[in-house]
């Protein structure tokens, strides 16, 4: 009875996965989101096929089906990272994929290294899931998009419950008498997968299309802010916010949306709605960076502060470390603070100095 119910749940999950693929194909989802999203759904589908107890004996295509099913944590991680606008560096994406491929290859084609490959693959997947939970849950307060904040909470928890339970059970199976294919364990796993598929479908249907179609994060620092259509209460709050930014509140280390709301003596949800829905910012850190990087550019281009260390500038602007400042600066300007300073100072040199330097 349990096996039959488990099989029924897996068929429901398979049908949901195929429906989601059709939905994605019909929508104009941007490529950066579409690729990992399709990879995630295909991986879940092949995992269901690969792990269903009612499937036949092993065949020549099993290693490749195994590869597709084991790629699921990687694609879920990449999809969530991009959806939450926390794009990992290319070297991290390539490194994560290489580690998982190495584990899969050792586990399927090198008999003497099967166990090593197994642990490499599963530990690598667990690390990706932990990072997904960290980005989704611990950085949720930085997200200003209400619909995406709901996804940040439930997607990591569902993925962690489903994928981590599989990985932990399978790793425990290698050293204990735990059976990851027991009917009860399979039933629980199937139920979580169905919930994950249903949640993914609801998220795609109910989420603002802007989350999947664009990643615009407000106006660039060198462009004027467009006129805002504000209510009287929003106008007052907007004026208080602008005054606080002009006074340099953004320089406060560790400033959060909750801390800024307390400073402005306003409910956090009102401030969040103003910055997101009216001013167009999707992450609070992006809103702060717009002001911080604008001041950083002024300081770096100031000839009288040419000897001021970049680290000092970063700390004065509220950044916790130089690498954090460098990443934010490069994201806003496309160059490093040091290169920006060199170009700004050289370009502003008087023509007479340039001529003297050439002689």
mmCIF file of C-alpha atoms in Angstrom:
data_model
loop_
_atom_site.group_PDB
_atom_site.id
_atom_site.type_symbol
_atom_site.label_atom_id
_atom_site.label_comp_id
_atom_site.label_asym_id
_atom_site.label_seq_id
_atom_site.Cartn_x
_atom_site.Cartn_y
_atom_site.Cartn_z
ATOM 1 C CA UNK A 1 0.000 0.000 0.000
ATOM 2 C CA UNK A 2 2.796 2.428 0.927
ATOM 3 C CA UNK A 3 4.684 1.553 -2.266
ATOM 4 C CA UNK A 4 1.614 2.224 -4.401
ATOM 5 C CA UNK A 5 0.912 5.554 -2.718
ATOM 6 C CA UNK A 6 4.576 6.464 -3.140
ATOM 7 C CA UNK A 7 4.367 5.612 -6.829
ATOM 8 C CA UNK A 8 1.211 7.763 -7.167
ATOM 9 C CA UNK A 9 2.929 10.752 -5.541
ATOM 10 C CA UNK A 10 5.892 10.394 -7.887
ATOM 11 C CA UNK A 11 3.598 10.323 -10.915
ATOM 12 C CA UNK A 12 1.946 13.512 -9.657
ATOM 13 C CA UNK A 13 5.393 15.095 -9.230
ATOM 14 C CA UNK A 14 6.430 13.990 -12.728
ATOM 15 C CA UNK A 15 3.281 15.485 -14.218
ATOM 16 C CA UNK A 16 3.834 18.715 -12.293
ATOM 17 C CA UNK A 17 7.414 18.875 -13.554
ATOM 18 C CA UNK A 18 6.365 18.468 -17.177
ATOM 19 C CA UNK A 19 3.684 21.125 -16.717
ATOM 20 C CA UNK A 20 6.268 23.510 -15.271
ATOM 21 C CA UNK A 21 8.577 22.922 -18.233
ATOM 22 C CA UNK A 22 5.733 23.785 -20.594
ATOM 23 C CA UNK A 23 4.953 26.900 -18.572
ATOM 24 C CA UNK A 24 8.570 28.047 -18.679
ATOM 25 C CA UNK A 25 8.742 27.460 -22.439
ATOM 26 C CA UNK A 26 5.581 29.542 -22.938
ATOM 27 C CA UNK A 27 6.885 32.494 -20.869
ATOM 28 C CA UNK A 28 9.661 34.888 -21.828
ATOM 29 C CA UNK A 29 11.863 34.064 -18.862
ATOM 30 C CA UNK A 30 15.321 35.591 -19.120
ATOM 31 C CA UNK A 31 18.067 33.139 -20.028
ATOM 32 C CA UNK A 32 20.030 33.504 -16.779
ATOM 33 C CA UNK A 33 16.981 32.285 -14.879
ATOM 34 C CA UNK A 34 15.574 29.905 -17.505
ATOM 35 C CA UNK A 35 18.676 27.697 -17.838
ATOM 36 C CA UNK A 36 19.057 26.737 -14.133
ATOM 37 C CA UNK A 37 15.265 26.570 -13.731
ATOM 38 C CA UNK A 38 14.966 24.031 -16.549
ATOM 39 C CA UNK A 39 18.007 22.169 -15.194
ATOM 40 C CA UNK A 40 16.395 22.043 -11.750
ATOM 41 C CA UNK A 41 13.095 20.631 -13.022
ATOM 42 C CA UNK A 42 14.749 18.145 -15.394
ATOM 43 C CA UNK A 43 17.008 17.028 -12.543
ATOM 44 C CA UNK A 44 14.011 16.417 -10.255
ATOM 45 C CA UNK A 45 12.232 14.474 -13.012
ATOM 46 C CA UNK A 46 15.214 12.212 -13.603
ATOM 47 C CA UNK A 47 15.738 11.816 -9.873
ATOM 48 C CA UNK A 48 12.169 10.542 -9.616
ATOM 49 C CA UNK A 49 12.811 8.126 -12.480
ATOM 50 C CA UNK A 50 16.159 7.042 -11.083
ATOM 51 C CA UNK A 51 14.951 6.456 -7.519
ATOM 52 C CA UNK A 52 11.523 4.940 -8.141
ATOM 53 C CA UNK A 53 11.465 1.449 -6.631
ATOM 54 C CA UNK A 54 9.230 0.160 -9.442
ATOM 55 C CA UNK A 55 11.780 0.846 -12.204
ATOM 56 C CA UNK A 56 13.544 -2.023 -13.922
ATOM 57 C CA UNK A 57 17.137 -3.303 -13.560
ATOM 58 C CA UNK A 58 20.186 -1.147 -14.234
ATOM 59 C CA UNK A 59 20.930 -0.345 -17.863
ATOM 60 C CA UNK A 60 23.672 1.348 -19.910
ATOM 61 C CA UNK A 61 22.024 4.760 -19.580
ATOM 62 C CA UNK A 62 21.907 4.674 -15.785
ATOM 63 C CA UNK A 63 25.126 6.717 -15.245
ATOM 64 C CA UNK A 64 23.754 9.508 -17.439
ATOM 65 C CA UNK A 65 20.366 9.448 -15.757
ATOM 66 C CA UNK A 66 22.287 9.522 -12.489
ATOM 67 C CA UNK A 67 24.206 12.600 -13.692
ATOM 68 C CA UNK A 68 21.004 14.482 -14.508
ATOM 69 C CA UNK A 69 19.365 13.568 -11.208
ATOM 70 C CA UNK A 70 22.453 14.429 -9.139
ATOM 71 C CA UNK A 71 22.745 17.820 -10.846
ATOM 72 C CA UNK A 72 19.525 18.967 -9.132
ATOM 73 C CA UNK A 73 21.168 20.628 -6.080
ATOM 74 C CA UNK A 74 23.548 22.540 -8.356
ATOM 75 C CA UNK A 75 20.771 23.927 -10.555
ATOM 76 C CA UNK A 76 18.525 24.753 -7.584
ATOM 77 C CA UNK A 77 21.432 26.620 -5.982
ATOM 78 C CA UNK A 78 22.225 28.543 -9.194
ATOM 79 C CA UNK A 79 18.546 29.328 -9.855
ATOM 80 C CA UNK A 80 18.027 30.676 -6.334
ATOM 81 C CA UNK A 81 21.255 32.670 -6.394
ATOM 82 C CA UNK A 82 20.219 34.398 -9.611
ATOM 83 C CA UNK A 83 16.610 34.889 -8.566
ATOM 84 C CA UNK A 84 17.787 36.514 -5.325
ATOM 85 C CA UNK A 85 20.296 38.611 -7.324
ATOM 86 C CA UNK A 86 23.309 37.074 -5.620
ATOM 87 C CA UNK A 87 25.108 35.938 -8.777
ATOM 88 C CA UNK A 88 28.180 33.846 -7.815
ATOM 89 C CA UNK A 89 31.502 34.514 -9.482
ATOM 90 C CA UNK A 90 32.089 32.468 -12.680
ATOM 91 C CA UNK A 91 34.987 30.619 -11.059
ATOM 92 C CA UNK A 92 32.686 29.505 -8.220
ATOM 93 C CA UNK A 93 30.057 28.213 -10.673
ATOM 94 C CA UNK A 94 32.692 26.357 -12.685
ATOM 95 C CA UNK A 95 34.354 25.014 -9.532
ATOM 96 C CA UNK A 96 31.074 23.719 -8.089
ATOM 97 C CA UNK A 97 30.152 22.028 -11.374
ATOM 98 C CA UNK A 98 33.647 20.512 -11.672
ATOM 99 C CA UNK A 99 33.521 19.046 -8.153
ATOM 100 C CA UNK A 100 30.122 17.448 -8.770
ATOM 101 C CA UNK A 101 31.249 16.082 -12.137
ATOM 102 C CA UNK A 102 34.388 14.644 -10.539
ATOM 103 C CA UNK A 103 32.356 12.890 -7.863
ATOM 104 C CA UNK A 104 29.909 11.530 -10.450
ATOM 105 C CA UNK A 105 32.752 10.268 -12.689
ATOM 106 C CA UNK A 106 34.618 8.555 -9.849
ATOM 107 C CA UNK A 107 31.418 7.026 -8.517
ATOM 108 C CA UNK A 108 30.286 5.596 -11.867
ATOM 109 C CA UNK A 109 33.417 4.782 -13.875
ATOM 110 C CA UNK A 110 36.291 4.177 -11.415
ATOM 111 C CA UNK A 111 35.379 1.107 -9.305
ATOM 112 C CA UNK A 112 38.257 1.588 -6.858
ATOM 113 C CA UNK A 113 37.146 5.178 -6.173
ATOM 114 C CA UNK A 114 33.383 4.654 -5.965
ATOM 115 C CA UNK A 115 33.196 5.528 -2.295
ATOM 116 C CA UNK A 116 35.432 8.588 -2.693
ATOM 117 C CA UNK A 117 33.316 9.838 -5.580
ATOM 118 C CA UNK A 118 30.160 9.236 -3.586
ATOM 119 C CA UNK A 119 31.319 11.391 -0.673
ATOM 120 C CA UNK A 120 32.737 14.125 -2.938
ATOM 121 C CA UNK A 121 29.415 14.376 -4.747
ATOM 122 C CA UNK A 122 27.261 14.383 -1.645
ATOM 123 C CA UNK A 123 29.428 16.716 0.419
ATOM 124 C CA UNK A 124 29.607 19.140 -2.515
ATOM 125 C CA UNK A 125 25.818 19.074 -2.832
ATOM 126 C CA UNK A 126 25.373 19.629 0.900
ATOM 127 C CA UNK A 127 27.648 22.684 0.755
ATOM 128 C CA UNK A 128 25.526 24.149 -2.057
ATOM 129 C CA UNK A 129 22.345 23.547 -0.044
ATOM 130 C CA UNK A 130 23.865 25.188 3.043
ATOM 131 C CA UNK A 131 24.837 28.202 0.933
ATOM 132 C CA UNK A 132 21.298 28.312 -0.500
ATOM 133 C CA UNK A 133 19.813 28.396 2.995
ATOM 134 C CA UNK A 134 22.311 31.065 4.043
ATOM 135 C CA UNK A 135 21.510 33.309 1.055
ATOM 136 C CA UNK A 136 17.776 32.681 1.153
ATOM 137 C CA UNK A 137 17.048 32.880 4.859
ATOM 138 C CA UNK A 138 19.863 34.793 6.543
ATOM 139 C CA UNK A 139 19.942 37.548 3.888
ATOM 140 C CA UNK A 140 16.164 37.743 3.602
ATOM 141 C CA UNK A 141 16.013 41.019 5.539
ATOM 142 C CA UNK A 142 18.007 42.722 2.765
ATOM 143 C CA UNK A 143 15.363 41.831 0.150
ATOM 144 C CA UNK A 144 12.826 44.584 -0.520
ATOM 145 C CA UNK A 145 10.557 42.620 -2.900
ATOM 146 C CA UNK A 146 7.726 41.188 -0.804
ATOM 147 C CA UNK A 147 6.834 38.319 -3.161
ATOM 148 C CA UNK A 148 10.468 37.282 -3.426
ATOM 149 C CA UNK A 149 10.848 37.447 0.359
ATOM 150 C CA UNK A 150 8.245 34.674 0.631
ATOM 151 C CA UNK A 151 10.202 32.587 -1.885
ATOM 152 C CA UNK A 152 13.418 33.211 0.058
ATOM 153 C CA UNK A 153 11.844 31.653 3.116
ATOM 154 C CA UNK A 154 10.061 28.582 1.743
ATOM 155 C CA UNK A 155 12.215 27.552 -1.227
ATOM 156 C CA UNK A 156 15.423 27.021 0.808
ATOM 157 C CA UNK A 157 13.514 25.224 3.560
ATOM 158 C CA UNK A 158 11.780 22.843 1.129
ATOM 159 C CA UNK A 159 14.986 22.215 -0.793
ATOM 160 C CA UNK A 160 16.939 21.659 2.411
ATOM 161 C CA UNK A 161 14.285 19.273 3.735
ATOM 162 C CA UNK A 162 14.170 17.270 0.489
ATOM 163 C CA UNK A 163 17.740 17.270 -0.768
ATOM 164 C CA UNK A 164 19.550 17.273 2.554
ATOM 165 C CA UNK A 165 17.457 14.373 3.863
ATOM 166 C CA UNK A 166 18.321 12.346 0.758
ATOM 167 C CA UNK A 167 22.019 13.129 0.995
ATOM 168 C CA UNK A 168 22.230 12.477 4.732
ATOM 169 C CA UNK A 169 20.270 9.205 4.484
ATOM 170 C CA UNK A 170 22.419 7.966 1.600
ATOM 171 C CA UNK A 171 25.652 8.902 3.365
ATOM 172 C CA UNK A 172 24.457 7.238 6.588
ATOM 173 C CA UNK A 173 23.559 4.148 4.565
ATOM 174 C CA UNK A 174 27.235 3.690 3.735
ATOM 175 C CA UNK A 175 28.291 3.319 7.376
ATOM 176 C CA UNK A 176 25.120 2.225 9.225
ATOM 177 C CA UNK A 177 22.123 -0.051 8.758
ATOM 178 C CA UNK A 178 19.899 2.859 7.649
ATOM 179 C CA UNK A 179 18.005 2.004 4.450
ATOM 180 C CA UNK A 180 17.393 5.102 2.310
ATOM 181 C CA UNK A 181 15.057 3.080 0.062
ATOM 182 C CA UNK A 182 12.729 1.920 2.811
ATOM 183 C CA UNK A 183 9.048 2.478 1.915
ATOM 184 C CA UNK A 184 8.492 5.062 4.645
ATOM 185 C CA UNK A 185 11.633 7.057 3.741
ATOM 186 C CA UNK A 186 10.678 6.969 0.058
ATOM 187 C CA UNK A 187 7.127 8.092 0.851
ATOM 188 C CA UNK A 188 8.315 11.069 2.906
ATOM 189 C CA UNK A 189 10.770 11.992 0.185
ATOM 190 C CA UNK A 190 8.075 11.795 -2.509
ATOM 191 C CA UNK A 191 5.706 13.969 -0.471
ATOM 192 C CA UNK A 192 8.370 16.675 -0.061
ATOM 193 C CA UNK A 193 9.092 16.572 -3.803
ATOM 194 C CA UNK A 194 5.389 17.027 -4.612
ATOM 195 C CA UNK A 195 5.224 19.993 -2.235
ATOM 196 C CA UNK A 196 8.362 21.454 -3.848
ATOM 197 C CA UNK A 197 6.844 21.111 -7.324
ATOM 198 C CA UNK A 198 3.535 22.638 -6.236
ATOM 199 C CA UNK A 199 5.360 25.511 -4.543
ATOM 200 C CA UNK A 200 7.478 26.108 -7.661
ATOM 201 C CA UNK A 201 4.342 26.194 -9.810
ATOM 202 C CA UNK A 202 2.576 28.644 -7.492
ATOM 203 C CA UNK A 203 5.691 30.805 -7.313
ATOM 204 C CA UNK A 204 5.911 30.993 -11.096
ATOM 205 C CA UNK A 205 2.207 31.767 -11.523
ATOM 206 C CA UNK A 206 1.850 34.272 -8.675
ATOM 207 C CA UNK A 207 5.265 35.944 -8.655
ATOM 208 C CA UNK A 208 5.633 39.346 -10.260
ATOM 209 C CA UNK A 209 6.971 38.650 -13.784
ATOM 210 C CA UNK A 210 9.589 41.339 -13.138
ATOM 211 C CA UNK A 211 11.463 38.857 -10.935
ATOM 212 C CA UNK A 212 11.946 36.506 -13.874
ATOM 213 C CA UNK A 213 12.260 39.040 -16.685
ATOM 214 C CA UNK A 214 14.602 41.711 -15.357
ATOM 215 C CA UNK A 215 17.109 42.522 -12.626
ATOM 216 C CA UNK A 216 16.863 46.303 -12.660
ATOM 217 C CA UNK A 217 17.855 47.622 -9.229
ATOM 218 C CA UNK A 218 16.941 51.291 -9.227
ATOM 219 C CA UNK A 219 18.500 54.212 -11.031
ATOM 220 C CA UNK A 220 22.246 54.487 -11.655
ATOM 221 C CA UNK A 221 23.970 56.970 -9.399
ATOM 222 C CA UNK A 222 24.719 59.356 -12.283
ATOM 223 C CA UNK A 223 21.104 59.526 -13.519
ATOM 224 C CA UNK A 224 18.457 61.779 -11.946
ATOM 225 C CA UNK A 225 15.704 60.055 -10.031
ATOM 226 C CA UNK A 226 12.412 60.234 -11.928
ATOM 227 C CA UNK A 227 9.437 62.028 -10.438
ATOM 228 C CA UNK A 228 7.648 59.800 -7.948
ATOM 229 C CA UNK A 229 3.895 59.422 -7.643
ATOM 230 C CA UNK A 230 3.625 59.461 -3.858
ATOM 231 C CA UNK A 231 0.793 59.739 -1.394
ATOM 232 C CA UNK A 232 1.031 62.526 1.218
ATOM 233 C CA UNK A 233 2.360 60.136 3.866
ATOM 234 C CA UNK A 234 4.856 58.676 1.393
ATOM 235 C CA UNK A 235 5.981 62.179 0.452
ATOM 236 C CA UNK A 236 6.774 62.992 4.072
ATOM 237 C CA UNK A 237 8.631 59.696 4.541
ATOM 238 C CA UNK A 238 10.520 60.208 1.279
ATOM 239 C CA UNK A 239 11.658 63.649 2.410
ATOM 240 C CA UNK A 240 12.840 62.224 5.742
ATOM 241 C CA UNK A 241 14.698 59.457 3.896
ATOM 242 C CA UNK A 242 16.413 61.892 1.518
ATOM 243 C CA UNK A 243 17.398 64.093 4.458
ATOM 244 C CA UNK A 244 18.847 61.107 6.320
ATOM 245 C CA UNK A 245 20.872 60.067 3.285
ATOM 246 C CA UNK A 246 22.110 63.635 2.776
ATOM 247 C CA UNK A 247 23.221 63.637 6.415
ATOM 248 C CA UNK A 248 25.305 60.525 5.752
ATOM 249 C CA UNK A 249 23.216 57.934 7.591
ATOM 250 C CA UNK A 250 24.234 55.417 4.911
ATOM 251 C CA UNK A 251 27.772 55.473 6.332
ATOM 252 C CA UNK A 252 26.650 53.708 9.511
ATOM 253 C CA UNK A 253 28.345 50.267 9.663
ATOM 254 C CA UNK A 254 25.946 47.334 9.569
ATOM 255 C CA UNK A 255 22.954 49.528 8.749
ATOM 256 C CA UNK A 256 19.829 47.454 8.080
ATOM 257 C CA UNK A 257 16.364 48.333 6.814
ATOM 258 C CA UNK A 258 15.062 47.821 10.358
ATOM 259 C CA UNK A 259 17.725 50.148 11.764
ATOM 260 C CA UNK A 260 16.963 52.832 9.200
ATOM 261 C CA UNK A 261 13.223 52.509 9.888
ATOM 262 C CA UNK A 262 13.905 53.052 13.611
ATOM 263 C CA UNK A 263 16.031 56.080 12.768
ATOM 264 C CA UNK A 264 13.200 57.537 10.666
ATOM 265 C CA UNK A 265 10.607 56.537 13.291
ATOM 266 C CA UNK A 266 8.479 54.684 10.744
ATOM 267 C CA UNK A 267 7.263 51.075 10.419
ATOM 268 C CA UNK A 268 9.714 48.887 8.528
ATOM 269 C CA UNK A 269 7.093 47.699 6.020
ATOM 270 C CA UNK A 270 6.327 51.304 4.995
ATOM 271 C CA UNK A 271 9.990 52.107 4.419
ATOM 272 C CA UNK A 272 10.478 48.831 2.552
ATOM 273 C CA UNK A 273 7.520 49.593 0.271
ATOM 274 C CA UNK A 274 8.770 53.132 -0.414
ATOM 275 C CA UNK A 275 12.297 52.085 -1.372
ATOM 276 C CA UNK A 276 11.098 49.123 -3.447
ATOM 277 C CA UNK A 277 7.786 50.034 -5.060
ATOM 278 C CA UNK A 278 8.277 53.780 -5.393
ATOM 279 C CA UNK A 279 12.035 54.202 -5.733
ATOM 280 C CA UNK A 280 12.657 50.964 -7.658
ATOM 281 C CA UNK A 281 15.298 49.290 -5.488
ATOM 282 C CA UNK A 282 15.023 45.532 -5.009
ATOM 283 C CA UNK A 283 17.682 45.025 -2.306
ATOM 284 C CA UNK A 284 18.459 47.316 0.609
ATOM 285 C CA UNK A 285 22.193 46.797 0.076
ATOM 286 C CA UNK A 286 21.815 48.092 -3.511
ATOM 287 C CA UNK A 287 20.057 51.189 -2.169
ATOM 288 C CA UNK A 288 22.895 51.834 0.294
ATOM 289 C CA UNK A 289 25.566 51.120 -2.314
ATOM 290 C CA UNK A 290 24.110 53.750 -4.620
ATOM 291 C CA UNK A 291 24.874 56.407 -2.004
ATOM 292 C CA UNK A 292 28.095 54.876 -0.702
ATOM 293 C CA UNK A 293 29.666 54.341 -4.113
ATOM 294 C CA UNK A 294 28.666 57.840 -5.246
ATOM 295 C CA UNK A 295 30.657 59.294 -2.334
ATOM 296 C CA UNK A 296 33.487 56.826 -2.928
ATOM 297 C CA UNK A 297 33.805 58.031 -6.513
ATOM 298 C CA UNK A 298 34.040 61.627 -5.318
ATOM 299 C CA UNK A 299 36.751 60.784 -2.799
ATOM 300 C CA UNK A 300 38.745 58.674 -5.249
ATOM 301 C CA UNK A 301 38.642 61.450 -7.875
ATOM 302 C CA UNK A 302 39.640 64.148 -5.369
ATOM 303 C CA UNK A 303 43.267 65.166 -5.990
ATOM 304 C CA UNK A 304 43.590 66.465 -2.416
ATOM 305 C CA UNK A 305 42.780 62.990 -1.054
ATOM 306 C CA UNK A 306 44.943 61.046 -3.475
ATOM 307 C CA UNK A 307 46.984 59.519 -0.631
ATOM 308 C CA UNK A 308 43.947 58.466 1.396
ATOM 309 C CA UNK A 309 44.023 54.623 1.501
ATOM 310 C CA UNK A 310 41.196 52.823 -0.227
ATOM 311 C CA UNK A 311 40.664 50.806 2.972
ATOM 312 C CA UNK A 312 40.075 54.013 4.922
ATOM 313 C CA UNK A 313 37.505 55.152 2.367
ATOM 314 C CA UNK A 314 35.759 51.791 2.597
ATOM 315 C CA UNK A 315 35.612 51.880 6.403
ATOM 316 C CA UNK A 316 34.435 55.504 6.459
ATOM 317 C CA UNK A 317 31.549 54.553 4.163
ATOM 318 C CA UNK A 318 30.376 51.734 6.450
ATOM 319 C CA UNK A 319 31.820 48.675 4.696
ATOM 320 C CA UNK A 320 32.984 45.853 6.918
ATOM 321 C CA UNK A 321 35.998 44.899 4.792
ATOM 322 C CA UNK A 322 37.968 45.931 1.723
ATOM 323 C CA UNK A 323 36.862 42.933 -0.410
ATOM 324 C CA UNK A 324 33.211 43.792 0.275
ATOM 325 C CA UNK A 325 33.826 47.374 -0.826
ATOM 326 C CA UNK A 326 35.753 46.260 -3.913
ATOM 327 C CA UNK A 327 32.922 43.939 -5.005
ATOM 328 C CA UNK A 328 30.290 46.634 -4.509
ATOM 329 C CA UNK A 329 32.398 49.242 -6.315
ATOM 330 C CA UNK A 330 33.100 46.963 -9.272
ATOM 331 C CA UNK A 331 29.412 46.040 -9.480
ATOM 332 C CA UNK A 332 28.416 49.722 -9.674
ATOM 333 C CA UNK A 333 31.219 51.058 -11.875
ATOM 334 C CA UNK A 334 32.706 48.076 -13.710
ATOM 335 C CA UNK A 335 36.197 48.759 -12.378
ATOM 336 C CA UNK A 336 38.195 48.557 -9.150
ATOM 337 C CA UNK A 337 38.586 51.554 -6.785
ATOM 338 C CA UNK A 338 42.330 51.695 -7.488
ATOM 339 C CA UNK A 339 41.887 51.740 -11.266
ATOM 340 C CA UNK A 340 39.065 54.281 -10.972
ATOM 341 C CA UNK A 341 41.289 56.599 -8.923
ATOM 342 C CA UNK A 342 44.197 56.262 -11.357
ATOM 343 C CA UNK A 343 42.043 57.062 -14.379
ATOM 344 C CA UNK A 344 40.181 59.894 -12.647
ATOM 345 C CA UNK A 345 43.354 61.619 -11.427
ATOM 346 C CA UNK A 346 45.212 61.193 -14.719
ATOM 347 C CA UNK A 347 42.276 62.383 -16.807
ATOM 348 C CA UNK A 348 41.892 65.502 -14.669
ATOM 349 C CA UNK A 349 45.581 66.439 -14.921
ATOM 350 C CA UNK A 350 46.146 69.938 -16.475
ATOM 351 C CA UNK A 351 47.245 69.833 -20.109
ATOM 352 C CA UNK A 352 50.494 71.563 -19.258
ATOM 353 C CA UNK A 353 51.432 68.749 -16.820
ATOM 354 C CA UNK A 354 50.619 66.151 -19.461
ATOM 355 C CA UNK A 355 52.831 67.946 -21.975
ATOM 356 C CA UNK A 356 55.670 68.233 -19.466
ATOM 357 C CA UNK A 357 55.396 64.571 -18.681
ATOM 358 C CA UNK A 358 55.734 63.657 -22.341
ATOM 359 C CA UNK A 359 58.971 65.631 -22.820
#
